[in-house]
């Protein structure tokens, strides 16, 4: 079975500052890794994913995450945040064998301060 | 291509009642997964349906049940509602090789 730990429940950061949201996972098998974003009163939107290949993955809105197998981590970073990035961010893992369920962390609330 | 839709958006029920939530999967997807997201928590896997058969279940009691129809839409039924069932219920559809799940907007259930 897999598990996900998001080390920070809340991260306040000033606008245009860099941010890192931490995610560690546990699994005995190969995994796929995901970051989802949830805006207030909405469902989850996929931000980025690691399936295989390059360990650095990027989203279209400036976020990136790096898969580190030795540290079992998949931290999310952005060099300069905007007010519109304020949301809840969830790290998730699934077995790398197809249609297995996602296991989510408890989430990190990113609050961008003007 | 339409995305994942869920109905209703909000629902208020009382303890002991039964509820049915509905989900239409994204076009071309044959797998639907249901998750429960309690306030302040990450989503928890309830069960998954693949081609009308249950294909995995999380740690939820039998009063949580589901169906998937030939068009791959799905229902989540919860009997004998309890206060702790109050949550956002998310449906996700998938059908690709790499388990990319697309989520609907959710149904917020309040049990009084």
PDB file of N, CA and C in Angstrom, chain A residues 20-96:
ATOM      1  N   UNK A  20       7.894  26.400  -2.074  1.00  0.00           N
ATOM      2  CA  UNK A  20       8.060  24.957  -2.214  1.00  0.00           C
ATOM      3  C   UNK A  20       7.046  24.271  -1.305  1.00  0.00           C
ATOM      4  N   UNK A  21       6.254  23.387  -1.875  1.00  0.00           N
ATOM      5  CA  UNK A  21       5.307  22.573  -1.121  1.00  0.00           C
ATOM      6  C   UNK A  21       5.860  21.156  -1.103  1.00  0.00           C
ATOM      7  N   UNK A  22       6.031  20.615   0.098  1.00  0.00           N
ATOM      8  CA  UNK A  22       6.738  19.354   0.223  1.00  0.00           C
ATOM      9  C   UNK A  22       5.791  18.152   0.221  1.00  0.00           C
ATOM     10  N   UNK A  23       6.271  17.089  -0.404  1.00  0.00           N
ATOM     11  CA  UNK A  23       5.503  15.851  -0.492  1.00  0.00           C
ATOM     12  C   UNK A  23       6.470  14.681  -0.416  1.00  0.00           C
ATOM     13  N   UNK A  24       6.212  13.768   0.497  1.00  0.00           N
ATOM     14  CA  UNK A  24       6.946  12.510   0.568  1.00  0.00           C
ATOM     15  C   UNK A  24       5.959  11.364   0.453  1.00  0.00           C
ATOM     16  N   UNK A  25       6.406  10.293  -0.157  1.00  0.00           N
ATOM     17  CA  UNK A  25       5.523   9.150  -0.343  1.00  0.00           C
ATOM     18  C   UNK A  25       6.208   7.882   0.138  1.00  0.00           C
ATOM     19  N   UNK A  26       5.389   6.852   0.346  1.00  0.00           N
ATOM     20  CA  UNK A  26       5.893   5.549   0.723  1.00  0.00           C
ATOM     21  C   UNK A  26       5.233   4.512  -0.174  1.00  0.00           C
ATOM     22  N   UNK A  27       6.056   3.617  -0.759  1.00  0.00           N
ATOM     23  CA  UNK A  27       5.508   2.563  -1.606  1.00  0.00           C
ATOM     24  C   UNK A  27       6.554   1.480  -1.799  1.00  0.00           C
ATOM     25  N   UNK A  28       6.105   0.241  -1.915  1.00  0.00           N
ATOM     26  CA  UNK A  28       7.008  -0.874  -2.152  1.00  0.00           C
ATOM     27  C   UNK A  28       7.100  -1.220  -3.640  1.00  0.00           C
ATOM     28  N   UNK A  29       6.289  -0.524  -4.456  1.00  0.00           N
ATOM     29  CA  UNK A  29       6.292  -0.772  -5.899  1.00  0.00           C
ATOM     30  C   UNK A  29       6.511   0.549  -6.625  1.00  0.00           C
ATOM     31  N   UNK A  30       6.727   0.444  -7.936  1.00  0.00           N
ATOM     32  CA  UNK A  30       6.883   1.652  -8.739  1.00  0.00           C
ATOM     33  C   UNK A  30       5.595   2.449  -8.733  1.00  0.00           C
ATOM     34  N   UNK A  31       5.742   3.754  -8.786  1.00  0.00           N
ATOM     35  CA  UNK A  31       4.574   4.636  -8.637  1.00  0.00           C
ATOM     36  C   UNK A  31       4.507   5.689  -9.728  1.00  0.00           C
ATOM     37  N   UNK A  32       3.303   6.204  -9.892  1.00  0.00           N
ATOM     38  CA  UNK A  32       3.076   7.459 -10.593  1.00  0.00           C
ATOM     39  C   UNK A  32       2.797   8.502  -9.514  1.00  0.00           C
ATOM     40  N   UNK A  33       3.192   9.742  -9.772  1.00  0.00           N
ATOM     41  CA  UNK A  33       3.006  10.815  -8.800  1.00  0.00           C
ATOM     42  C   UNK A  33       2.280  11.985  -9.443  1.00  0.00           C
ATOM     43  N   UNK A  34       1.451  12.626  -8.666  1.00  0.00           N
ATOM     44  CA  UNK A  34       0.591  13.691  -9.178  1.00  0.00           C
ATOM     45  C   UNK A  34       0.522  14.845  -8.172  1.00  0.00           C
ATOM     46  N   UNK A  35       0.333  16.019  -8.700  1.00  0.00           N
ATOM     47  CA  UNK A  35      -0.082  17.171  -7.899  1.00  0.00           C
ATOM     48  C   UNK A  35      -1.403  17.681  -8.475  1.00  0.00           C
ATOM     49  N   UNK A  36      -2.374  17.837  -7.566  1.00  0.00           N
ATOM     50  CA  UNK A  36      -3.662  18.399  -7.929  1.00  0.00           C
ATOM     51  C   UNK A  36      -3.857  19.718  -7.181  1.00  0.00           C
ATOM     52  N   UNK A  37      -4.614  20.642  -7.783  1.00  0.00           N
ATOM     53  CA  UNK A  37      -4.954  21.907  -7.133  1.00  0.00           C
ATOM     54  C   UNK A  37      -6.463  21.984  -6.991  1.00  0.00           C
ATOM     55  N   UNK A  38      -6.891  22.518  -5.862  1.00  0.00           N
ATOM     56  CA  UNK A  38      -8.321  22.675  -5.600  1.00  0.00           C
ATOM     57  C   UNK A  38      -8.590  24.109  -5.172  1.00  0.00           C
ATOM     58  N   UNK A  39      -9.344  24.824  -6.000  1.00  0.00           N
ATOM     59  CA  UNK A  39      -9.767  26.168  -5.647  1.00  0.00           C
ATOM     60  C   UNK A  39     -11.035  26.077  -4.809  1.00  0.00           C
ATOM     61  N   UNK A  40     -11.348  27.113  -4.036  1.00  0.00           N
ATOM     62  CA  UNK A  40     -12.506  27.043  -3.122  1.00  0.00           C
ATOM     63  C   UNK A  40     -13.778  26.601  -3.825  1.00  0.00           C
ATOM     64  N   UNK A  41     -14.448  25.647  -3.207  1.00  0.00           N
ATOM     65  CA  UNK A  41     -15.749  25.144  -3.688  1.00  0.00           C
ATOM     66  C   UNK A  41     -15.671  24.541  -5.085  1.00  0.00           C
ATOM     67  N   UNK A  42     -14.532  23.986  -5.417  1.00  0.00           N
ATOM     68  CA  UNK A  42     -14.385  23.337  -6.717  1.00  0.00           C
ATOM     69  C   UNK A  42     -13.793  21.943  -6.555  1.00  0.00           C
ATOM     70  N   UNK A  43     -13.794  21.182  -7.634  1.00  0.00           N
ATOM     71  CA  UNK A  43     -13.168  19.871  -7.640  1.00  0.00           C
ATOM     72  C   UNK A  43     -11.662  19.998  -7.815  1.00  0.00           C
ATOM     73  N   UNK A  44     -11.038  18.873  -8.108  1.00  0.00           N
ATOM     74  CA  UNK A  44      -9.583  18.828  -8.245  1.00  0.00           C
ATOM     75  C   UNK A  44      -9.180  18.984  -9.701  1.00  0.00           C
ATOM     76  N   UNK A  45      -8.129  19.769  -9.918  1.00  0.00           N
ATOM     77  CA  UNK A  45      -7.569  19.921 -11.260  1.00  0.00           C
ATOM     78  C   UNK A  45      -6.138  19.383 -11.245  1.00  0.00           C
ATOM     79  N   UNK A  46      -5.803  18.574 -12.244  1.00  0.00           N
ATOM     80  CA  UNK A  46      -4.449  18.048 -12.328  1.00  0.00           C
ATOM     81  C   UNK A  46      -3.489  19.175 -12.681  1.00  0.00           C
ATOM     82  N   UNK A  47      -2.450  19.324 -11.869  1.00  0.00           N
ATOM     83  CA  UNK A  47      -1.448  20.372 -12.090  1.00  0.00           C
ATOM     84  C   UNK A  47      -0.268  19.810 -12.886  1.00  0.00           C
ATOM     85  N   UNK A  48       0.265  18.686 -12.429  1.00  0.00           N
ATOM     86  CA  UNK A  48       1.330  18.013 -13.170  1.00  0.00           C
ATOM     87  C   UNK A  48       1.447  16.581 -12.673  1.00  0.00           C
ATOM     88  N   UNK A  49       2.206  15.783 -13.437  1.00  0.00           N
ATOM     89  CA  UNK A  49       2.316  14.363 -13.126  1.00  0.00           C
ATOM     90  C   UNK A  49       3.698  13.853 -13.508  1.00  0.00           C
ATOM     91  N   UNK A  50       4.151  12.855 -12.750  1.00  0.00           N
ATOM     92  CA  UNK A  50       5.354  12.114 -13.112  1.00  0.00           C
ATOM     93  C   UNK A  50       4.936  10.675 -13.388  1.00  0.00           C
ATOM     94  N   UNK A  51       5.261  10.216 -14.584  1.00  0.00           N
ATOM     95  CA  UNK A  51       4.957   8.834 -14.955  1.00  0.00           C
ATOM     96  C   UNK A  51       6.240   8.043 -15.155  1.00  0.00           C
ATOM     97  N   UNK A  52       7.157   8.619 -15.915  1.00  0.00           N
ATOM     98  CA  UNK A  52       8.446   7.985 -16.171  1.00  0.00           C
ATOM     99  C   UNK A  52       9.311   9.010 -16.886  1.00  0.00           C
ATOM    100  N   UNK A  53      10.559   8.642 -17.131  1.00  0.00           N
ATOM    101  CA  UNK A  53      11.431   9.520 -17.895  1.00  0.00           C
ATOM    102  C   UNK A  53      12.036  10.614 -17.045  1.00  0.00           C
ATOM    103  N   UNK A  54      12.069  11.821 -17.576  1.00  0.00           N
ATOM    104  CA  UNK A  54      12.684  12.948 -16.882  1.00  0.00           C
ATOM    105  C   UNK A  54      12.070  13.138 -15.501  1.00  0.00           C
ATOM    106  N   UNK A  55      12.925  13.305 -14.511  1.00  0.00           N
ATOM    107  CA  UNK A  55      12.424  13.431 -13.139  1.00  0.00           C
ATOM    108  C   UNK A  55      11.876  14.823 -12.846  1.00  0.00           C
ATOM    109  N   UNK A  56      12.122  15.777 -13.717  1.00  0.00           N
ATOM    110  CA  UNK A  56      11.598  17.136 -13.546  1.00  0.00           C
ATOM    111  C   UNK A  56      10.415  17.322 -14.479  1.00  0.00           C
ATOM    112  N   UNK A  57       9.270  17.626 -13.907  1.00  0.00           N
ATOM    113  CA  UNK A  57       8.061  17.833 -14.707  1.00  0.00           C
ATOM    114  C   UNK A  57       7.548  19.242 -14.456  1.00  0.00           C
ATOM    115  N   UNK A  58       6.931  19.807 -15.471  1.00  0.00           N
ATOM    116  CA  UNK A  58       6.488  21.195 -15.395  1.00  0.00           C
ATOM    117  C   UNK A  58       5.028  21.332 -15.780  1.00  0.00           C
ATOM    118  N   UNK A  59       4.384  22.354 -15.230  1.00  0.00           N
ATOM    119  CA  UNK A  59       3.017  22.675 -15.617  1.00  0.00           C
ATOM    120  C   UNK A  59       3.019  23.907 -16.509  1.00  0.00           C
ATOM    121  N   UNK A  60       1.884  24.183 -17.108  1.00  0.00           N
ATOM    122  CA  UNK A  60       1.816  25.311 -18.034  1.00  0.00           C
ATOM    123  C   UNK A  60       1.799  26.648 -17.298  1.00  0.00           C
ATOM    124  N   UNK A  61       1.522  26.649 -16.002  1.00  0.00           N
ATOM    125  CA  UNK A  61       1.436  27.922 -15.283  1.00  0.00           C
ATOM    126  C   UNK A  61       2.619  28.148 -14.346  1.00  0.00           C
ATOM    127  N   UNK A  62       3.764  27.552 -14.670  1.00  0.00           N
ATOM    128  CA  UNK A  62       4.987  27.899 -13.967  1.00  0.00           C
ATOM    129  C   UNK A  62       5.386  27.010 -12.803  1.00  0.00           C
ATOM    130  N   UNK A  63       4.553  26.054 -12.424  1.00  0.00           N
ATOM    131  CA  UNK A  63       4.932  25.120 -11.365  1.00  0.00           C
ATOM    132  C   UNK A  63       5.826  24.015 -11.926  1.00  0.00           C
ATOM    133  N   UNK A  64       6.668  23.467 -11.081  1.00  0.00           N
ATOM    134  CA  UNK A  64       7.458  22.308 -11.445  1.00  0.00           C
ATOM    135  C   UNK A  64       7.601  21.404 -10.229  1.00  0.00           C
ATOM    136  N   UNK A  65       7.856  20.137 -10.485  1.00  0.00           N
ATOM    137  CA  UNK A  65       8.078  19.181  -9.401  1.00  0.00           C
ATOM    138  C   UNK A  65       9.159  18.221  -9.837  1.00  0.00           C
ATOM    139  N   UNK A  66       9.943  17.761  -8.883  1.00  0.00           N
ATOM    140  CA  UNK A  66      11.029  16.852  -9.185  1.00  0.00           C
ATOM    141  C   UNK A  66      10.860  15.556  -8.411  1.00  0.00           C
ATOM    142  N   UNK A  67      10.860  14.463  -9.144  1.00  0.00           N
ATOM    143  CA  UNK A  67      10.773  13.139  -8.545  1.00  0.00           C
ATOM    144  C   UNK A  67      12.151  12.746  -8.049  1.00  0.00           C
ATOM    145  N   UNK A  68      12.261  12.456  -6.761  1.00  0.00           N
ATOM    146  CA  UNK A  68      13.521  12.018  -6.180  1.00  0.00           C
ATOM    147  C   UNK A  68      13.287  10.652  -5.557  1.00  0.00           C
ATOM    148  N   UNK A  69      13.709   9.609  -6.262  1.00  0.00           N
ATOM    149  CA  UNK A  69      13.412   8.254  -5.823  1.00  0.00           C
ATOM    150  C   UNK A  69      14.141   7.902  -4.530  1.00  0.00           C
ATOM    151  N   UNK A  70      15.377   8.355  -4.381  1.00  0.00           N
ATOM    152  CA  UNK A  70      16.157   7.999  -3.192  1.00  0.00           C
ATOM    153  C   UNK A  70      15.571   8.636  -1.931  1.00  0.00           C
ATOM    154  N   UNK A  71      14.988   9.822  -2.090  1.00  0.00           N
ATOM    155  CA  UNK A  71      14.378  10.500  -0.957  1.00  0.00           C
ATOM    156  C   UNK A  71      12.865  10.316  -0.924  1.00  0.00           C
ATOM    157  N   UNK A  72      12.345   9.561  -1.840  1.00  0.00           N
ATOM    158  CA  UNK A  72      10.896   9.322  -1.973  1.00  0.00           C
ATOM    159  C   UNK A  72      10.117  10.622  -1.832  1.00  0.00           C
ATOM    160  N   UNK A  73      10.520  11.601  -2.623  1.00  0.00           N
ATOM    161  CA  UNK A  73       9.883  12.912  -2.550  1.00  0.00           C
ATOM    162  C   UNK A  73       9.429  13.375  -3.926  1.00  0.00           C
ATOM    163  N   UNK A  74       8.507  14.306  -3.909  1.00  0.00           N
ATOM    164  CA  UNK A  74       7.959  14.895  -5.146  1.00  0.00           C
ATOM    165  C   UNK A  74       7.512  16.305  -4.790  1.00  0.00           C
ATOM    166  N   UNK A  75       8.467  17.148  -4.438  1.00  0.00           N
ATOM    167  CA  UNK A  75       8.165  18.507  -3.987  1.00  0.00           C
ATOM    168  C   UNK A  75       7.747  19.394  -5.149  1.00  0.00           C
ATOM    169  N   UNK A  76       6.819  20.277  -4.864  1.00  0.00           N
ATOM    170  CA  UNK A  76       6.281  21.219  -5.867  1.00  0.00           C
ATOM    171  C   UNK A  76       6.902  22.588  -5.632  1.00  0.00           C
ATOM    172  N   UNK A  77       7.331  23.235  -6.708  1.00  0.00           N
ATOM    173  CA  UNK A  77       7.994  24.529  -6.586  1.00  0.00           C
ATOM    174  C   UNK A  77       7.452  25.502  -7.623  1.00  0.00           C
ATOM    175  N   UNK A  78       7.536  26.781  -7.261  1.00  0.00           N
ATOM    176  CA  UNK A  78       7.260  27.841  -8.225  1.00  0.00           C
ATOM    177  C   UNK A  78       8.168  29.009  -7.866  1.00  0.00           C
ATOM    178  N   UNK A  79       8.889  29.567  -8.844  1.00  0.00           N
ATOM    179  CA  UNK A  79       9.864  30.607  -8.534  1.00  0.00           C
ATOM    180  C   UNK A  79       9.246  31.952  -8.154  1.00  0.00           C
ATOM    181  N   UNK A  80       8.000  32.187  -8.586  1.00  0.00           N
ATOM    182  CA  UNK A  80       7.373  33.477  -8.302  1.00  0.00           C
ATOM    183  C   UNK A  80       5.856  33.280  -8.298  1.00  0.00           C
ATOM    184  N   UNK A  81       5.241  33.401  -7.131  1.00  0.00           N
ATOM    185  CA  UNK A  81       3.804  33.092  -7.038  1.00  0.00           C
ATOM    186  C   UNK A  81       2.958  34.337  -7.270  1.00  0.00           C
ATOM    187  N   UNK A  82       1.714  34.086  -7.674  1.00  0.00           N
ATOM    188  CA  UNK A  82       0.732  35.138  -7.891  1.00  0.00           C
ATOM    189  C   UNK A  82      -0.438  34.952  -6.943  1.00  0.00           C
ATOM    190  N   UNK A  83      -1.193  36.008  -6.741  1.00  0.00           N
ATOM    191  CA  UNK A  83      -2.375  35.935  -5.888  1.00  0.00           C
ATOM    192  C   UNK A  83      -3.287  34.796  -6.332  1.00  0.00           C
ATOM    193  N   UNK A  84      -3.384  34.599  -7.625  1.00  0.00           N
ATOM    194  CA  UNK A  84      -4.277  33.579  -8.179  1.00  0.00           C
ATOM    195  C   UNK A  84      -3.837  32.153  -7.871  1.00  0.00           C
ATOM    196  N   UNK A  85      -2.635  31.976  -7.338  1.00  0.00           N
ATOM    197  CA  UNK A  85      -2.155  30.643  -6.954  1.00  0.00           C
ATOM    198  C   UNK A  85      -2.684  30.211  -5.594  1.00  0.00           C
ATOM    199  N   UNK A  86      -3.362  31.103  -4.892  1.00  0.00           N
ATOM    200  CA  UNK A  86      -3.953  30.760  -3.602  1.00  0.00           C
ATOM    201  C   UNK A  86      -4.965  29.634  -3.788  1.00  0.00           C
ATOM    202  N   UNK A  87      -4.720  28.506  -3.126  1.00  0.00           N
ATOM    203  CA  UNK A  87      -5.551  27.310  -3.307  1.00  0.00           C
ATOM    204  C   UNK A  87      -5.038  26.222  -2.373  1.00  0.00           C
ATOM    205  N   UNK A  88      -5.723  25.078  -2.411  1.00  0.00           N
ATOM    206  CA  UNK A  88      -5.280  23.884  -1.696  1.00  0.00           C
ATOM    207  C   UNK A  88      -4.574  22.991  -2.707  1.00  0.00           C
ATOM    208  N   UNK A  89      -3.426  22.461  -2.327  1.00  0.00           N
ATOM    209  CA  UNK A  89      -2.645  21.622  -3.228  1.00  0.00           C
ATOM    210  C   UNK A  89      -2.516  20.220  -2.620  1.00  0.00           C
ATOM    211  N   UNK A  90      -2.807  19.219  -3.436  1.00  0.00           N
ATOM    212  CA  UNK A  90      -2.769  17.837  -2.982  1.00  0.00           C
ATOM    213  C   UNK A  90      -1.753  17.044  -3.794  1.00  0.00           C
ATOM    214  N   UNK A  91      -0.905  16.332  -3.084  1.00  0.00           N
ATOM    215  CA  UNK A  91       0.008  15.384  -3.705  1.00  0.00           C
ATOM    216  C   UNK A  91      -0.661  14.014  -3.668  1.00  0.00           C
ATOM    217  N   UNK A  92      -0.508  13.237  -4.737  1.00  0.00           N
ATOM    218  CA  UNK A  92      -1.144  11.925  -4.801  1.00  0.00           C
ATOM    219  C   UNK A  92      -0.213  10.917  -5.460  1.00  0.00           C
ATOM    220  N   UNK A  93      -0.393   9.654  -5.112  1.00  0.00           N
ATOM    221  CA  UNK A  93       0.420   8.571  -5.661  1.00  0.00           C
ATOM    222  C   UNK A  93      -0.485   7.435  -6.077  1.00  0.00           C
ATOM    223  N   UNK A  94      -0.096   6.725  -7.109  1.00  0.00           N
ATOM    224  CA  UNK A  94      -0.781   5.487  -7.472  1.00  0.00           C
ATOM    225  C   UNK A  94       0.267   4.484  -7.941  1.00  0.00           C
ATOM    226  N   UNK A  95      -0.092   3.214  -7.902  1.00  0.00           N
ATOM    227  CA  UNK A  95       0.801   2.190  -8.443  1.00  0.00           C
ATOM    228  C   UNK A  95       0.961   2.410  -9.940  1.00  0.00           C
ATOM    229  N   UNK A  96       2.120   2.123 -10.434  1.00  0.00           N
ATOM    230  CA  UNK A  96       2.422   2.350 -11.845  1.00  0.00           C
ATOM    231  C   UNK A  96       2.015   1.154 -12.696  1.00  0.00           C
TER     232      UNK A  96
END
